[in-house]
PDB file of C-alpha atoms in Angstrom:
ATOM      1  CA  ASP A 408      -8.806   8.929   9.744  1.00  0.00           C
ATOM      2  CA  ALA A 409      -5.421   7.618  10.839  1.00  0.00           C
ATOM      3  CA  LYS A 410      -5.999   4.685  13.145  1.00  0.00           C
ATOM      4  CA  THR A 411      -2.372   3.866  13.805  1.00  0.00           C
ATOM      5  CA  THR A 412       0.494   5.919  15.214  1.00  0.00           C
ATOM      6  CA  GLN A 413       4.104   5.251  14.282  1.00  0.00           C
ATOM      7  CA  PRO A 414       7.330   7.176  14.830  1.00  0.00           C
ATOM      8  CA  ASN A 415       8.329   9.180  11.784  1.00  0.00           C
ATOM      9  CA  SER A 416      11.798   7.706  11.619  1.00  0.00           C
ATOM     10  CA  MET A 417      14.143   5.229  13.259  1.00  0.00           C
ATOM     11  CA  GLU A 418      17.759   4.259  12.858  1.00  0.00           C
ATOM     12  CA  SER A 419      19.421   0.928  13.256  1.00  0.00           C
ATOM     13  CA  ASN A 420      22.849  -0.563  12.854  1.00  0.00           C
ATOM     14  CA  GLU A 421      23.426  -3.319  10.364  1.00  0.00           C
ATOM     15  CA  GLU A 422      23.086  -6.853  11.734  1.00  0.00           C
ATOM     16  CA  GLU A 423      21.328  -5.642  14.871  1.00  0.00           C
ATOM     17  CA  PRO A 424      17.668  -6.301  15.704  1.00  0.00           C
ATOM     18  CA  VAL A 425      15.118  -3.588  15.009  1.00  0.00           C
ATOM     19  CA  HIS A 426      11.851  -3.097  16.850  1.00  0.00           C
ATOM     20  CA  LEU A 427       9.350  -0.916  15.019  1.00  0.00           C
ATOM     21  CA  PRO A 428       6.424   0.132  17.234  1.00  0.00           C
ATOM     22  CA  CYS A 429       2.840   0.864  16.276  1.00  0.00           C
ATOM     23  CA  ASN A 430       0.040   2.144  18.497  1.00  0.00           C
ATOM     24  CA  HIS A 431      -3.561   1.379  17.628  1.00  0.00           C
ATOM     25  CA  SER A 432      -5.516   2.207  20.750  1.00  0.00           C
ATOM     26  CA  THR A 433      -8.905   2.220  18.976  1.00  0.00           C
ATOM     27  CA  ILE A 434      -8.510  -1.246  17.480  1.00  0.00           C
ATOM     28  CA  SER A 435     -11.662  -3.349  17.351  1.00  0.00           C
ATOM     29  CA  GLY A 436     -11.968  -7.063  17.892  1.00  0.00           C
ATOM     30  CA  THR A 437     -12.106  -7.878  14.198  1.00  0.00           C
ATOM     31  CA  ASP A 438      -9.233  -5.663  13.022  1.00  0.00           C
ATOM     32  CA  TYR A 439      -6.245  -7.417  11.517  1.00  0.00           C
ATOM     33  CA  ILE A 440      -2.839  -5.780  11.994  1.00  0.00           C
ATOM     34  CA  HIS A 441      -0.857  -5.668   8.769  1.00  0.00           C
ATOM     35  CA  TRP A 442       2.680  -4.476   8.074  1.00  0.00           C
ATOM     36  CA  TYR A 443       3.963  -3.442   4.673  1.00  0.00           C
ATOM     37  CA  ARG A 444       7.204  -1.825   3.651  1.00  0.00           C
ATOM     38  CA  GLN A 445       8.185   0.293   0.698  1.00  0.00           C
ATOM     39  CA  LEU A 446      11.730   0.252  -0.577  1.00  0.00           C
ATOM     40  CA  PRO A 447      12.961   3.252  -2.545  1.00  0.00           C
ATOM     41  CA  SER A 448      11.359   3.555  -5.982  1.00  0.00           C
ATOM     42  CA  GLN A 449       9.235   0.435  -5.502  1.00  0.00           C
ATOM     43  CA  GLY A 450       5.664  -0.397  -4.666  1.00  0.00           C
ATOM     44  CA  PRO A 451       4.785  -1.469  -1.132  1.00  0.00           C
ATOM     45  CA  GLU A 452       5.397  -5.092  -0.262  1.00  0.00           C
ATOM     46  CA  TYR A 453       3.706  -7.247   2.328  1.00  0.00           C
ATOM     47  CA  VAL A 454       5.717  -8.109   5.428  1.00  0.00           C
ATOM     48  CA  ILE A 455       3.438  -9.821   7.927  1.00  0.00           C
ATOM     49  CA  HIS A 456       0.003  -9.710   9.537  1.00  0.00           C
ATOM     50  CA  GLY A 457      -1.808 -11.042  12.571  1.00  0.00           C
ATOM     51  CA  LEU A 458      -4.947 -10.843  14.665  1.00  0.00           C
ATOM     52  CA  THR A 459      -4.178 -11.753  18.277  1.00  0.00           C
ATOM     53  CA  SER A 460      -1.214 -14.089  18.470  1.00  0.00           C
ATOM     54  CA  ASN A 461       2.387 -13.321  17.691  1.00  0.00           C
ATOM     55  CA  VAL A 462       3.394 -14.288  14.178  1.00  0.00           C
ATOM     56  CA  ASN A 463       6.680 -15.248  12.580  1.00  0.00           C
ATOM     57  CA  ASN A 464       7.684 -15.576   8.962  1.00  0.00           C
ATOM     58  CA  ARG A 465      10.897 -15.539   6.983  1.00  0.00           C
ATOM     59  CA  MET A 466      10.986 -11.750   6.871  1.00  0.00           C
ATOM     60  CA  ALA A 467      10.056 -10.694  10.376  1.00  0.00           C
ATOM     61  CA  SER A 468       8.147 -11.301  13.583  1.00  0.00           C
ATOM     62  CA  LEU A 469       5.029  -9.523  14.764  1.00  0.00           C
ATOM     63  CA  ALA A 470       4.504  -9.114  18.474  1.00  0.00           C
ATOM     64  CA  ILE A 471       0.968  -8.091  19.448  1.00  0.00           C
ATOM     65  CA  ALA A 472       0.220  -6.723  22.897  1.00  0.00           C
ATOM     66  CA  GLU A 473      -2.233  -8.665  24.996  1.00  0.00           C
ATOM     67  CA  ASP A 474      -4.790  -5.834  24.838  1.00  0.00           C
ATOM     68  CA  ARG A 475      -4.033  -5.453  21.093  1.00  0.00           C
ATOM     69  CA  LYS A 476      -3.605  -1.705  21.457  1.00  0.00           C
ATOM     70  CA  SER A 477      -0.072  -1.853  20.179  1.00  0.00           C
ATOM     71  CA  SER A 478       2.175  -4.080  18.138  1.00  0.00           C
ATOM     72  CA  THR A 479       5.847  -4.317  17.242  1.00  0.00           C
ATOM     73  CA  LEU A 480       7.441  -5.430  14.026  1.00  0.00           C
ATOM     74  CA  ILE A 481      10.737  -7.134  14.705  1.00  0.00           C
ATOM     75  CA  LEU A 482      13.493  -7.479  12.145  1.00  0.00           C
ATOM     76  CA  HIS A 483      15.909  -9.901  13.742  1.00  0.00           C
ATOM     77  CA  ARG A 484      19.045  -8.779  11.904  1.00  0.00           C
ATOM     78  CA  ALA A 485      18.764  -5.594   9.927  1.00  0.00           C
ATOM     79  CA  THR A 486      20.546  -5.408   6.610  1.00  0.00           C
ATOM     80  CA  LEU A 487      21.112  -2.424   4.355  1.00  0.00           C
ATOM     81  CA  ARG A 488      18.363  -3.781   2.120  1.00  0.00           C
ATOM     82  CA  ASP A 489      15.867  -3.365   4.965  1.00  0.00           C
ATOM     83  CA  ALA A 490      16.078   0.421   4.686  1.00  0.00           C
ATOM     84  CA  ALA A 491      12.530   1.384   3.779  1.00  0.00           C
ATOM     85  CA  VAL A 492       9.334   3.010   4.987  1.00  0.00           C
ATOM     86  CA  TYR A 493       7.393   0.577   7.174  1.00  0.00           C
ATOM     87  CA  TYR A 494       3.625   0.910   7.386  1.00  0.00           C
ATOM     88  CA  CYS A 495       1.410  -0.474  10.120  1.00  0.00           C
ATOM     89  CA  ILE A 496      -2.198  -0.824   8.938  1.00  0.00           C
ATOM     90  CA  LEU A 497      -5.410  -1.902  10.586  1.00  0.00           C
ATOM     91  CA  ARG A 498      -7.824  -3.712   8.323  1.00  0.00           C
ATOM     92  CA  ASP A 499     -11.332  -3.683   9.688  1.00  0.00           C
ATOM     93  CA  ASN A 500     -12.996  -4.158   6.376  1.00  0.00           C
ATOM     94  CA  ASN A 501     -11.666  -5.073   3.035  1.00  0.00           C
ATOM     95  CA  ASP A 502     -10.058  -1.760   2.187  1.00  0.00           C
ATOM     96  CA  MET A 503      -6.442  -0.966   3.063  1.00  0.00           C
ATOM     97  CA  ARG A 504      -5.435   2.585   4.005  1.00  0.00           C
ATOM     98  CA  PHE A 505      -1.862   3.650   4.683  1.00  0.00           C
ATOM     99  CA  GLY A 506      -0.612   6.192   7.191  1.00  0.00           C
ATOM    100  CA  ALA A 507       2.716   8.006   7.054  1.00  0.00           C
ATOM    101  CA  GLY A 508       4.769   5.032   8.243  1.00  0.00           C
ATOM    102  CA  THR A 509       8.231   4.874   9.828  1.00  0.00           C
ATOM    103  CA  ARG A 510      11.295   5.543   7.725  1.00  0.00           C
ATOM    104  CA  LEU A 511      13.973   3.074   8.785  1.00  0.00           C
ATOM    105  CA  THR A 512      17.588   3.945   8.154  1.00  0.00           C
ATOM    106  CA  VAL A 513      20.167   1.174   8.501  1.00  0.00           C
ATOM    107  CA  LYS A 514      23.725   2.221   9.148  1.00  0.00           C
ATOM    108  CA  PRO A 515      26.625   0.017   8.097  1.00  0.00           C
TER     109      PRO A 515
ATOM    110  CA  ASP B1157       2.648 -15.515 -12.189  1.00  0.00           C
ATOM    111  CA  ALA B1158       4.304 -12.268 -13.248  1.00  0.00           C
ATOM    112  CA  GLY B1159       2.735 -10.323 -10.443  1.00  0.00           C
ATOM    113  CA  VAL B1160       0.622  -7.214 -10.785  1.00  0.00           C
ATOM    114  CA  ILE B1161       1.435  -5.517 -14.059  1.00  0.00           C
ATOM    115  CA  GLN B1162       0.951  -1.807 -14.593  1.00  0.00           C
ATOM    116  CA  SER B1163       1.366   0.149 -17.765  1.00  0.00           C
ATOM    117  CA  PRO B1164       2.809   2.457 -18.738  1.00  0.00           C
ATOM    118  CA  ARG B1165       5.651   2.752 -16.226  1.00  0.00           C
ATOM    119  CA  HIS B1166       6.083   6.411 -17.033  1.00  0.00           C
ATOM    120  CA  GLU B1167       3.689   8.867 -18.628  1.00  0.00           C
ATOM    121  CA  VAL B1168       4.266  12.508 -19.450  1.00  0.00           C
ATOM    122  CA  THR B1169       1.303  14.426 -20.741  1.00  0.00           C
ATOM    123  CA  GLU B1170       0.165  17.971 -21.216  1.00  0.00           C
ATOM    124  CA  MET B1171      -2.431  19.596 -19.046  1.00  0.00           C
ATOM    125  CA  GLY B1172      -5.908  19.010 -20.374  1.00  0.00           C
ATOM    126  CA  GLN B1173      -5.131  15.700 -22.027  1.00  0.00           C
ATOM    127  CA  GLU B1174      -6.790  12.427 -21.130  1.00  0.00           C
ATOM    128  CA  VAL B1175      -4.620   9.872 -19.344  1.00  0.00           C
ATOM    129  CA  THR B1176      -5.381   6.182 -18.957  1.00  0.00           C
ATOM    130  CA  LEU B1177      -3.454   3.985 -16.571  1.00  0.00           C
ATOM    131  CA  ARG B1178      -3.756   0.228 -16.828  1.00  0.00           C
ATOM    132  CA  CYS B1179      -3.495  -2.645 -14.384  1.00  0.00           C
ATOM    133  CA  LYS B1180      -3.500  -6.394 -14.760  1.00  0.00           C
ATOM    134  CA  PRO B1181      -4.008  -8.081 -11.387  1.00  0.00           C
ATOM    135  CA  ILE B1182      -2.668 -11.472 -10.421  1.00  0.00           C
ATOM    136  CA  SER B1183      -4.809 -14.211 -11.893  1.00  0.00           C
ATOM    137  CA  GLY B1184      -7.450 -15.446  -9.473  1.00  0.00           C
ATOM    138  CA  HIS B1185      -7.356 -12.401  -7.227  1.00  0.00           C
ATOM    139  CA  ASP B1186     -10.751 -10.933  -6.441  1.00  0.00           C
ATOM    140  CA  TYR B1187      -9.748  -7.579  -4.921  1.00  0.00           C
ATOM    141  CA  LEU B1188      -8.131  -4.734  -6.809  1.00  0.00           C
ATOM    142  CA  PHE B1189      -6.956  -1.446  -5.306  1.00  0.00           C
ATOM    143  CA  TRP B1190      -5.829   1.826  -6.888  1.00  0.00           C
ATOM    144  CA  TYR B1191      -3.536   4.177  -4.942  1.00  0.00           C
ATOM    145  CA  ARG B1192      -1.890   7.517  -5.559  1.00  0.00           C
ATOM    146  CA  GLN B1193       1.360   8.501  -3.889  1.00  0.00           C
ATOM    147  CA  THR B1194       2.800  11.992  -3.533  1.00  0.00           C
ATOM    148  CA  MET B1195       5.343  13.477  -1.160  1.00  0.00           C
ATOM    149  CA  MET B1196       2.736  15.755   0.356  1.00  0.00           C
ATOM    150  CA  ARG B1197      -0.126  13.302   0.855  1.00  0.00           C
ATOM    151  CA  GLY B1198       1.592   9.937   1.051  1.00  0.00           C
ATOM    152  CA  LEU B1199      -0.133   6.799  -0.184  1.00  0.00           C
ATOM    153  CA  GLU B1200      -3.855   7.399  -0.711  1.00  0.00           C
ATOM    154  CA  LEU B1201      -6.446   4.753  -1.491  1.00  0.00           C
ATOM    155  CA  LEU B1202      -8.498   5.980  -4.455  1.00  0.00           C
ATOM    156  CA  ILE B1203     -10.877   3.102  -5.100  1.00  0.00           C
ATOM    157  CA  TYR B1204     -11.132  -0.624  -4.676  1.00  0.00           C
ATOM    158  CA  PHE B1205     -13.048  -3.377  -6.444  1.00  0.00           C
ATOM    159  CA  ASN B1206     -14.302  -6.762  -5.347  1.00  0.00           C
ATOM    160  CA  ASN B1207     -15.197  -9.234  -8.075  1.00  0.00           C
ATOM    161  CA  ASN B1208     -15.003  -6.404 -10.626  1.00  0.00           C
ATOM    162  CA  VAL B1209     -17.522  -4.269  -8.714  1.00  0.00           C
ATOM    163  CA  PRO B1210     -16.437  -0.898  -7.256  1.00  0.00           C
ATOM    164  CA  ILE B1211     -16.910  -1.087  -3.497  1.00  0.00           C
ATOM    165  CA  ASP B1212     -15.541   2.197  -2.200  1.00  0.00           C
ATOM    166  CA  ASP B1213     -14.602   5.146  -4.396  1.00  0.00           C
ATOM    167  CA  SER B1214     -14.593   7.732  -1.631  1.00  0.00           C
ATOM    168  CA  GLY B1215     -10.909   8.402  -2.229  1.00  0.00           C
ATOM    169  CA  MET B1216     -11.357   9.467  -5.833  1.00  0.00           C
ATOM    170  CA  PRO B1217     -10.416  13.141  -5.705  1.00  0.00           C
ATOM    171  CA  GLU B1218     -12.957  14.527  -8.138  1.00  0.00           C
ATOM    172  CA  ASP B1219     -15.080  13.801 -11.169  1.00  0.00           C
ATOM    173  CA  ARG B1220     -12.086  14.030 -13.459  1.00  0.00           C
ATOM    174  CA  PHE B1221     -11.035  10.616 -12.125  1.00  0.00           C
ATOM    175  CA  SER B1222     -12.805   7.422 -13.092  1.00  0.00           C
ATOM    176  CA  ALA B1223     -11.947   3.746 -12.724  1.00  0.00           C
ATOM    177  CA  LYS B1224     -13.334   0.659 -14.379  1.00  0.00           C
ATOM    178  CA  MET B1225     -12.841  -3.058 -14.136  1.00  0.00           C
ATOM    179  CA  PRO B1226     -14.523  -4.632 -17.162  1.00  0.00           C
ATOM    180  CA  ASN B1227     -13.270  -8.104 -16.264  1.00  0.00           C
ATOM    181  CA  ALA B1228     -11.240  -9.931 -13.653  1.00  0.00           C
ATOM    182  CA  SER B1229      -7.968  -9.458 -15.477  1.00  0.00           C
ATOM    183  CA  PHE B1230      -7.984  -5.770 -16.310  1.00  0.00           C
ATOM    184  CA  SER B1231      -8.632  -2.385 -14.740  1.00  0.00           C
ATOM    185  CA  THR B1232      -8.150   1.201 -15.859  1.00  0.00           C
ATOM    186  CA  LEU B1233      -7.834   4.509 -14.061  1.00  0.00           C
ATOM    187  CA  LYS B1234      -8.659   7.471 -16.262  1.00  0.00           C
ATOM    188  CA  ILE B1235      -8.032  11.153 -15.659  1.00  0.00           C
ATOM    189  CA  GLN B1236      -9.842  13.563 -17.968  1.00  0.00           C
ATOM    190  CA  PRO B1237      -8.808  16.341 -18.194  1.00  0.00           C
ATOM    191  CA  SER B1238      -5.450  15.980 -16.477  1.00  0.00           C
ATOM    192  CA  GLU B1239      -3.949  18.772 -14.376  1.00  0.00           C
ATOM    193  CA  PRO B1240      -0.396  19.352 -13.066  1.00  0.00           C
ATOM    194  CA  ARG B1241      -1.529  18.529  -9.528  1.00  0.00           C
ATOM    195  CA  ASP B1242      -2.361  15.000 -10.700  1.00  0.00           C
ATOM    196  CA  SER B1243       1.363  14.330 -11.060  1.00  0.00           C
ATOM    197  CA  ALA B1244       2.106  11.389  -8.795  1.00  0.00           C
ATOM    198  CA  VAL B1245       2.964   7.705  -8.751  1.00  0.00           C
ATOM    199  CA  TYR B1246      -0.125   5.560  -9.165  1.00  0.00           C
ATOM    200  CA  PHE B1247      -0.081   2.027  -7.781  1.00  0.00           C
ATOM    201  CA  CYS B1248      -2.377  -0.873  -8.402  1.00  0.00           C
ATOM    202  CA  ALA B1249      -2.602  -3.815  -5.990  1.00  0.00           C
ATOM    203  CA  SER B1250      -4.532  -7.059  -5.912  1.00  0.00           C
ATOM    204  CA  SER B1251      -5.336  -9.705  -3.340  1.00  0.00           C
ATOM    205  CA  TYR B1252      -7.240 -12.929  -2.994  1.00  0.00           C
ATOM    206  CA  GLY B1253      -9.726 -12.375  -0.233  1.00  0.00           C
ATOM    207  CA  GLY B1254      -9.988  -9.404   2.069  1.00  0.00           C
ATOM    208  CA  LEU B1255      -8.631  -8.396   5.392  1.00  0.00           C
ATOM    209  CA  ASN B1256      -6.880 -11.650   6.289  1.00  0.00           C
ATOM    210  CA  THR B1257      -4.750 -11.800   3.178  1.00  0.00           C
ATOM    211  CA  GLU B1258      -1.739 -10.051   1.727  1.00  0.00           C
ATOM    212  CA  ALA B1259      -1.941  -7.643  -1.161  1.00  0.00           C
ATOM    213  CA  PHE B1260       0.544  -7.546  -4.011  1.00  0.00           C
ATOM    214  CA  PHE B1261       1.512  -4.227  -5.564  1.00  0.00           C
ATOM    215  CA  GLY B1262       2.590  -3.342  -9.044  1.00  0.00           C
ATOM    216  CA  GLN B1263       5.653  -1.256  -9.803  1.00  0.00           C
ATOM    217  CA  GLY B1264       3.554   1.841 -10.300  1.00  0.00           C
ATOM    218  CA  THR B1265       3.027   4.395 -13.041  1.00  0.00           C
ATOM    219  CA  ARG B1266       4.813   7.703 -12.629  1.00  0.00           C
ATOM    220  CA  LEU B1267       2.574  10.363 -14.125  1.00  0.00           C
ATOM    221  CA  THR B1268       3.851  13.839 -14.914  1.00  0.00           C
ATOM    222  CA  VAL B1269       1.394  16.443 -16.159  1.00  0.00           C
ATOM    223  CA  VAL B1270       3.076  19.530 -17.582  1.00  0.00           C
TER     224      VAL B1270
END
């Protein structure tokens, strides 16, 4: 029951911004939007999450559409270490289910 | 805190043997999640606990899989008997609180059943 849709893959150049999109047209009013990423050979790691307002932290920014049916994870300056699979997840109860994610490739 | 600790990091076993994977969550966390990751199926939620109580085990593939959380600092995932198709990386994660909090993942256990 995939509730989010992400592109399979994206490419970016090093030191350029990256915008990773996520569609969640069936989102409900109580769903939180979470982003995780998984670097090669590691467990997933938390990036950011939000409910309605845009959010910023040291890793990234999360832009949430006004109707909440889509969101965008923004990496302001991609580095080679940002190459990973990025997962957009809706949490409407306390479980946490992952989709296929977007594989980000960063070119030097 | 050392983070979520899983053991062993690697396990190779023969088909039919019992396998036990272990997880120590971050102290004070009240949610614990078990995942399985394969190339074909991605990252699948198997089961999660809240305050040591299993809440949703709908992702457990079959009766050969069982999970327990005898106390707040320890959980096990057991496969008996193991089969080659159980080969995967198994992750454990913990969080304090539910949907408005971040979860922390362990490094995973790579299981190979031959």
